[in-house]
Each structure stands twice: as C-alpha cells, then as structure tokens.
Coordinates of N, CA and C in Angstrom, one line a residue:
X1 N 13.4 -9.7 -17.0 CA 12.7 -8.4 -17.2 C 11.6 -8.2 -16.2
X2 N 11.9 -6.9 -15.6 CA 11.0 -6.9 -14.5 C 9.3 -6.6 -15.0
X3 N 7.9 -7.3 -14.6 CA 7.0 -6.4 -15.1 C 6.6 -4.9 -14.6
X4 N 6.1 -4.4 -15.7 CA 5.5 -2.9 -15.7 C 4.5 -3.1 -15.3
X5 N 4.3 -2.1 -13.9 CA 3.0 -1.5 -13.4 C 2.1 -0.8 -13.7
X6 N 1.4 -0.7 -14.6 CA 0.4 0.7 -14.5 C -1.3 0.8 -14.7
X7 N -1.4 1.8 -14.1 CA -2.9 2.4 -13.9 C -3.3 3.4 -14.7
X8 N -5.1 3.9 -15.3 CA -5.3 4.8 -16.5 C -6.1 5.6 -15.9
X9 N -5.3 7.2 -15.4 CA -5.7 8.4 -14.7 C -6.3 9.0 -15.5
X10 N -7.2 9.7 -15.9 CA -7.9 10.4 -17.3 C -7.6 10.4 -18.4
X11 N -7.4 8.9 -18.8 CA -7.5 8.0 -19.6 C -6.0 8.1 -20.5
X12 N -5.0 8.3 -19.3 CA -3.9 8.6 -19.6 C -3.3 7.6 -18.8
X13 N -2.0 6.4 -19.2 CA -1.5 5.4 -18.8 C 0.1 5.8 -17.9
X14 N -0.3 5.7 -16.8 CA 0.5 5.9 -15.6 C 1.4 5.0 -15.0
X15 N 2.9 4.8 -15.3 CA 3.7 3.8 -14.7 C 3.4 4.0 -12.7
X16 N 3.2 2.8 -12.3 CA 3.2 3.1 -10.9 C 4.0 1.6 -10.5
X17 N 4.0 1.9 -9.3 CA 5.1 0.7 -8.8 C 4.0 -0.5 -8.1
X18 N 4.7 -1.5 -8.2 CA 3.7 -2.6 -8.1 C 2.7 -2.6 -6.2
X19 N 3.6 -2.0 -5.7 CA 2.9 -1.8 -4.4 C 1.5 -1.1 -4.8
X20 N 1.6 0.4 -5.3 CA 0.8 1.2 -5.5 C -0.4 0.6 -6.5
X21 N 0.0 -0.4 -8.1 CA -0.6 -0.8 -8.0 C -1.6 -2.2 -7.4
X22 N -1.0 -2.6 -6.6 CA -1.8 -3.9 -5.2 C -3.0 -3.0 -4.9
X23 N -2.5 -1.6 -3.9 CA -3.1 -1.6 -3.2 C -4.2 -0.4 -3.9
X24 N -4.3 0.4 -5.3 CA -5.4 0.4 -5.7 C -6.3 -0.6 -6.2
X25 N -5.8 -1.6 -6.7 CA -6.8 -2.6 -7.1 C -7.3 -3.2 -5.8
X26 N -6.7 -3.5 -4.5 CA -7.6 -3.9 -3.3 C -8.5 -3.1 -3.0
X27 N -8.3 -1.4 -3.3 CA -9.6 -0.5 -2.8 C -10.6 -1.1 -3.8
X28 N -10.3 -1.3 -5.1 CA -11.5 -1.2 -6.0 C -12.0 -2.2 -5.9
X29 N -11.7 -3.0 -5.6 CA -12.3 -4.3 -5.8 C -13.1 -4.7 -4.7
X30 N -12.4 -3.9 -3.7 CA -13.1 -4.4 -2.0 C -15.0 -3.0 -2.8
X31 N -14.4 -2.1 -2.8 CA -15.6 -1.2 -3.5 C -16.6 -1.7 -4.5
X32 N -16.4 -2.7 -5.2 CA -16.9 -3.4 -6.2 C -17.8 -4.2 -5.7
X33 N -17.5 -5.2 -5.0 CA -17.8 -6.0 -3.8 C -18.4 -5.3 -3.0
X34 N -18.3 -4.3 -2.1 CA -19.2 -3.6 -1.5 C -21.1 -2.7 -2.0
X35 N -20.8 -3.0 -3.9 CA -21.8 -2.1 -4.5 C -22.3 -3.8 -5.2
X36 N -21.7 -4.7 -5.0 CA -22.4 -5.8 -5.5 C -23.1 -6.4 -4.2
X37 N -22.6 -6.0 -3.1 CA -24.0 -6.5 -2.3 C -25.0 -5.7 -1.7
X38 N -24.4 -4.0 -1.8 CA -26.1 -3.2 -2.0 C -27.3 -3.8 -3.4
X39 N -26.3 -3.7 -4.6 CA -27.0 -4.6 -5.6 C -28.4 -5.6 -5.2
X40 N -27.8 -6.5 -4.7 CA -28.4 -7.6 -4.2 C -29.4 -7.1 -3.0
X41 N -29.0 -6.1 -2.2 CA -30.1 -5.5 -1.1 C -31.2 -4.8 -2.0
X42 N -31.3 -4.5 -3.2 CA -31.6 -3.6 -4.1 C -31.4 -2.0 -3.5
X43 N -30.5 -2.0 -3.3 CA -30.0 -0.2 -2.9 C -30.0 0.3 -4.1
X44 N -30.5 1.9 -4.1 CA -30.9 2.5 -5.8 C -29.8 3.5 -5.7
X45 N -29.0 3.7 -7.0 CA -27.9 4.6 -6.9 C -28.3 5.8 -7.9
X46 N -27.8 6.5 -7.5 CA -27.8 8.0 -8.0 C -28.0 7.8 -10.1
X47 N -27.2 7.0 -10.4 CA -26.9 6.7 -11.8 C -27.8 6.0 -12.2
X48 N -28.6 5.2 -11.9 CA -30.0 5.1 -12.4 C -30.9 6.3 -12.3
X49 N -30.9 6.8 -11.6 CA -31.9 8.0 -11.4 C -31.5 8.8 -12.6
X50 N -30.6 9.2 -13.0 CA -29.9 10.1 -13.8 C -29.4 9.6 -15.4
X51 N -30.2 8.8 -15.9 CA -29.6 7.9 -16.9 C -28.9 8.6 -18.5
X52 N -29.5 10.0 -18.5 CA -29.1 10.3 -19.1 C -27.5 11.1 -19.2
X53 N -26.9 11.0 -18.4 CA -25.7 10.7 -18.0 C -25.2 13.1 -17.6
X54 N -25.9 13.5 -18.1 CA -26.0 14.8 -18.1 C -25.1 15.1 -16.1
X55 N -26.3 14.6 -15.1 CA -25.9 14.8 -14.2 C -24.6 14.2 -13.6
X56 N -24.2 13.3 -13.8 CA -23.1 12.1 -13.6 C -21.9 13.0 -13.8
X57 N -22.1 13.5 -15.3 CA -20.5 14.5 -16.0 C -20.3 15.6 -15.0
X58 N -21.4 15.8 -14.4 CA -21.2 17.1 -13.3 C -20.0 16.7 -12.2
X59 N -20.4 15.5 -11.7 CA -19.9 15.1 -10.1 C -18.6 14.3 -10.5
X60 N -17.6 15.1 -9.8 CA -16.2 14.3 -9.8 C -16.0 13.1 -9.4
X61 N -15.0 12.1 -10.3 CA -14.7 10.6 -9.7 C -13.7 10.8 -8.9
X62 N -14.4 11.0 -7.4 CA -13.5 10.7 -5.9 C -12.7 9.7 -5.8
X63 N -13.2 8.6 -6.5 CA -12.6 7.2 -6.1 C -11.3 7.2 -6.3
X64 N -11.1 7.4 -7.2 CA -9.4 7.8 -7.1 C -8.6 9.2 -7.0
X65 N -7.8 9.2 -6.2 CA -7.4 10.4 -5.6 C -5.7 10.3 -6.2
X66 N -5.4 11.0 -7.4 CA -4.8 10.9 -8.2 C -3.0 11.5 -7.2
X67 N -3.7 12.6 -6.5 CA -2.7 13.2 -5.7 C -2.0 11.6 -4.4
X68 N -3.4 11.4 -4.2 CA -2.5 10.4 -2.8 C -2.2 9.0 -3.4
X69 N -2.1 8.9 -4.5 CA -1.5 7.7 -5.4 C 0.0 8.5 -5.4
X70 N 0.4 9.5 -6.1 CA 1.2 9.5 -6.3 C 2.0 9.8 -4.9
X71 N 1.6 10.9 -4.0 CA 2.4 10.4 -2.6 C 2.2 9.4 -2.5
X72 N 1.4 8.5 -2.1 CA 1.7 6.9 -1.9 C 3.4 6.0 -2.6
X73 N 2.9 6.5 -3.6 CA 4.5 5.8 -4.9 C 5.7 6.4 -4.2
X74 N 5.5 7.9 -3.9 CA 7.0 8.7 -3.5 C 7.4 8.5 -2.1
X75 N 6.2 7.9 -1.1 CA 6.3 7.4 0.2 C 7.1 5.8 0.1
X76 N 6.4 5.2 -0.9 CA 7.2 3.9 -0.6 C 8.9 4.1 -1.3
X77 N 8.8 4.8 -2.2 CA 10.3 5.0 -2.9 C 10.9 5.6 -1.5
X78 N 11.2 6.4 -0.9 CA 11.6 6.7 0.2 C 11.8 5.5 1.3
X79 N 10.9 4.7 1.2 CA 11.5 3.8 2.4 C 12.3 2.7 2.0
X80 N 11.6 2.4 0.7 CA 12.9 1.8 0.0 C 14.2 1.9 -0.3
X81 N 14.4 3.1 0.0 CA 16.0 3.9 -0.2 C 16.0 3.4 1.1
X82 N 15.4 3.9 2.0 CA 16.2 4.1 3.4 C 16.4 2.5 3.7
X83 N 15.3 1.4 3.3 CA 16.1 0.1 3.6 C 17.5 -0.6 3.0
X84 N 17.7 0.6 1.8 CA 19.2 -0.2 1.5 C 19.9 0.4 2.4
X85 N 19.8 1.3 3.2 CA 21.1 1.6 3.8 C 21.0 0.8 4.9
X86 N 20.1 0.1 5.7 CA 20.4 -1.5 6.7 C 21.1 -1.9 6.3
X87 N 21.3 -2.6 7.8 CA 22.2 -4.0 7.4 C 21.6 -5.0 7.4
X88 N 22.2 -6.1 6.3 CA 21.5 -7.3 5.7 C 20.7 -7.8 7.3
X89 N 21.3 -7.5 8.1 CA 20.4 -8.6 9.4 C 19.1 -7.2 9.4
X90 N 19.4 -5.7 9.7 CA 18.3 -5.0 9.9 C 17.1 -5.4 9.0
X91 N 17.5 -5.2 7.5 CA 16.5 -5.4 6.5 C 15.7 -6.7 6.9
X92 N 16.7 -7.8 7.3 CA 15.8 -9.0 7.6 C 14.5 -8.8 8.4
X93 N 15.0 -8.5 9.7 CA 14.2 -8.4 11.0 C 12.9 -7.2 10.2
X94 N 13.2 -6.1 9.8 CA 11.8 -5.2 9.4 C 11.1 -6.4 8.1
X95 N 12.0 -6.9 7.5 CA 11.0 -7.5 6.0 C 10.3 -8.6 6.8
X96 N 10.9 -9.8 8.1 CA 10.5 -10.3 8.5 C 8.5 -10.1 9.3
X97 N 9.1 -8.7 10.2 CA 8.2 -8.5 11.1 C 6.9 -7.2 10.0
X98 N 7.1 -6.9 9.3 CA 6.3 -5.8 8.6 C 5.7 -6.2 7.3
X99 N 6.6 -7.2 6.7 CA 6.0 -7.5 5.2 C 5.4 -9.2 4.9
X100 N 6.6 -9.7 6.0 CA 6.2 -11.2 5.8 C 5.1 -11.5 7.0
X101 N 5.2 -10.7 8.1 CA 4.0 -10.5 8.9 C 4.2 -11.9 9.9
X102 N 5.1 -12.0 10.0 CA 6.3 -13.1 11.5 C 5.8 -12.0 12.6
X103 N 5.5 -12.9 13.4 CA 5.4 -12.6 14.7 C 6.6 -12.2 15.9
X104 N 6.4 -11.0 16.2 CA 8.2 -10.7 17.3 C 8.8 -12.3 17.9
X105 N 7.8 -12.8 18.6 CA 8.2 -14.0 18.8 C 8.7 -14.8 18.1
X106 N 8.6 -15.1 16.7 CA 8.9 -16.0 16.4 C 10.4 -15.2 15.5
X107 N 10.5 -14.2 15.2 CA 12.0 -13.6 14.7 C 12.7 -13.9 15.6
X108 N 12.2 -13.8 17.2 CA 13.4 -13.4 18.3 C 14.1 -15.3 18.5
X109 N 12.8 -15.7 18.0 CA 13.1 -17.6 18.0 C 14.6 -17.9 16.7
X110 N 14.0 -17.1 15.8 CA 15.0 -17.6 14.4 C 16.7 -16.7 15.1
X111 N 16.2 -15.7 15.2 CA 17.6 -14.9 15.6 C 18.3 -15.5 17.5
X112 N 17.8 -16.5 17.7 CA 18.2 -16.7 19.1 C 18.2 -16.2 20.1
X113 N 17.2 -14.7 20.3 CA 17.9 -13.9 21.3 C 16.2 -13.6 22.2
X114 N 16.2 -12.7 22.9 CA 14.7 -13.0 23.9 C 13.9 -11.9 22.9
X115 N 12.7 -12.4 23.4 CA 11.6 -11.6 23.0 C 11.6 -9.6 23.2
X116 N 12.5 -9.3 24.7 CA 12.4 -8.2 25.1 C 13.4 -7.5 24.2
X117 N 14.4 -8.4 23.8 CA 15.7 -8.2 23.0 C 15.4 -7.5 21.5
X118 N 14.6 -8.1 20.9 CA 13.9 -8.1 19.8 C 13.2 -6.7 19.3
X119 N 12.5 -6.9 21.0 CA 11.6 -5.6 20.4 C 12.8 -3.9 20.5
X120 N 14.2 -4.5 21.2 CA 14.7 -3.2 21.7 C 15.0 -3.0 20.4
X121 N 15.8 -4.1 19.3 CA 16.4 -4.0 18.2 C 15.5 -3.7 16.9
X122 N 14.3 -4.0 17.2 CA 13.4 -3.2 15.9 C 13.4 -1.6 16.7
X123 N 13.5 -1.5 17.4 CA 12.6 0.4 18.0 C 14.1 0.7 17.4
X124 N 15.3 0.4 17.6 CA 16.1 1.0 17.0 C 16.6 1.0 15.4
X125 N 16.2 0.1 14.8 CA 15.7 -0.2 13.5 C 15.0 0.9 13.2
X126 N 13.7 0.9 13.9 CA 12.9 1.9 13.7 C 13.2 3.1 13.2
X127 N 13.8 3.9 14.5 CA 14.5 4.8 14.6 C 15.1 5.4 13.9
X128 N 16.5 4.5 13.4 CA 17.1 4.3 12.3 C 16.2 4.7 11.0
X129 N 15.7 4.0 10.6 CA 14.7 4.2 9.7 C 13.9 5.5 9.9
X130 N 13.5 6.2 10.3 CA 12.7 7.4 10.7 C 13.8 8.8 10.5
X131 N 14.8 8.3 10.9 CA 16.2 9.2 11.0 C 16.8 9.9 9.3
X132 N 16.5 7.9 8.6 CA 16.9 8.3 6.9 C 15.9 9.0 6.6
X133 N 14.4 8.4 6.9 CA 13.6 8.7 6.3 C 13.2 10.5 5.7
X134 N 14.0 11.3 7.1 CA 13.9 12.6 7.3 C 14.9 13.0 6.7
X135 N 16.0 12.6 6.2 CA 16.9 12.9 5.4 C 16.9 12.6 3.5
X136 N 16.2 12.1 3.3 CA 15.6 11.6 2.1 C 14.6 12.6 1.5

C-alpha cells in the first residue's frame, strides 16, 4: 500500500503527491529556520505588535500559494506520463542525470559511450520529452 500524501489548505485536507508534498515542507521549514534565526537576532515581527490578533485576520497567508501547489502536482503528473512513454534505457539516463543527480560523466562511463555522446542523447531525450510534454 502506497502512502497518502497530504497537506491542510483552509483547514481542509488535500491529497497531494509526495513530490509536492517534499517540496512544501522544504519551503517551510527552510522559512521556519530563517524566522528562528531573526528570533535570535531579536528581529520584531509585525504579530507581536498586533497581539490582539484583530490586524493579522486582515493580511493574507502568502506563504502558501494554493494555486502554484496545485500547478506544481499537474506539472509533475505530466512529466510523469511523458516518462512512461521512454525507453527503459531513456528513463534511465534522465532518472540517472536529473533525479539521482549522476554526473554526465559518469552515466556516459556506466553506458560505455563518450561524454560528447551522452550529452547528444539526453538533448534528444530532452526533446523527446518537451515534444510529449506539449501533447499532454
């Protein structure tokens, strides 16, 4: 059983896909971290000033941008489609060089062929990929 993803948009529980949730919890948390060491600088935030919470309900929560979460989810569904239509060697070489973060050099090492070779077969990879993507 695969696990369920999700995040709570106005206070409503949102299936999202595990990418989408990664990479909001890396904004918040890098954001969290960024307000824990104004903290420590003693930087004074607007919500102390305002404690009675009156002004706060005025000002929209920017931090999450409800619209580019969900393009985000429909951007990755899309390339995910377009990677099943590779071939098992294409998928390699992009999962290699984009997700697992292998260096051209050292794919063109595992696949046997030159460095110059490599880069010609991802651009058309690429390509390929850019081609579904617009069809999708």
């Amino acid at each position: 059983m695969e696990k369920e993803y999700f995040l709570f948009v106005q206070g409503e529980k949102v299936i999202v896909t595990k990418e989408v949730y990664q990479a909001y919890w890396q904004v918040t948390n890098h954001e969290n971290q960024l307000n824990r060491a104004d903290r420590q600088k003693g930087l004074l935030y607007a919500e102390a000033i305002f404690e009675d919470g009156d002004f706060m309900e005025q000002v929209p929560d920017e931090r999450m941008d409800v619209e580019r979460i969900v393009e985000t989810a429909l951007q990755i569904e899309a390339v995910r489609e377009a990677l099943t239509h590779l071939t098992p060697e294409e998928r390699d070489i992009i999962q290699r060089l984009y997700f697992d973060d292998e260096t051209v050099r050292g794919v063109a090492q595992r696949y046997h062929i030159s460095h110059p070779a490599l880069i010609k077969r991802r651009d058309r990879i690429l390509a390929k990929l850019k081609k579904l993507l617009k069809g999708i």
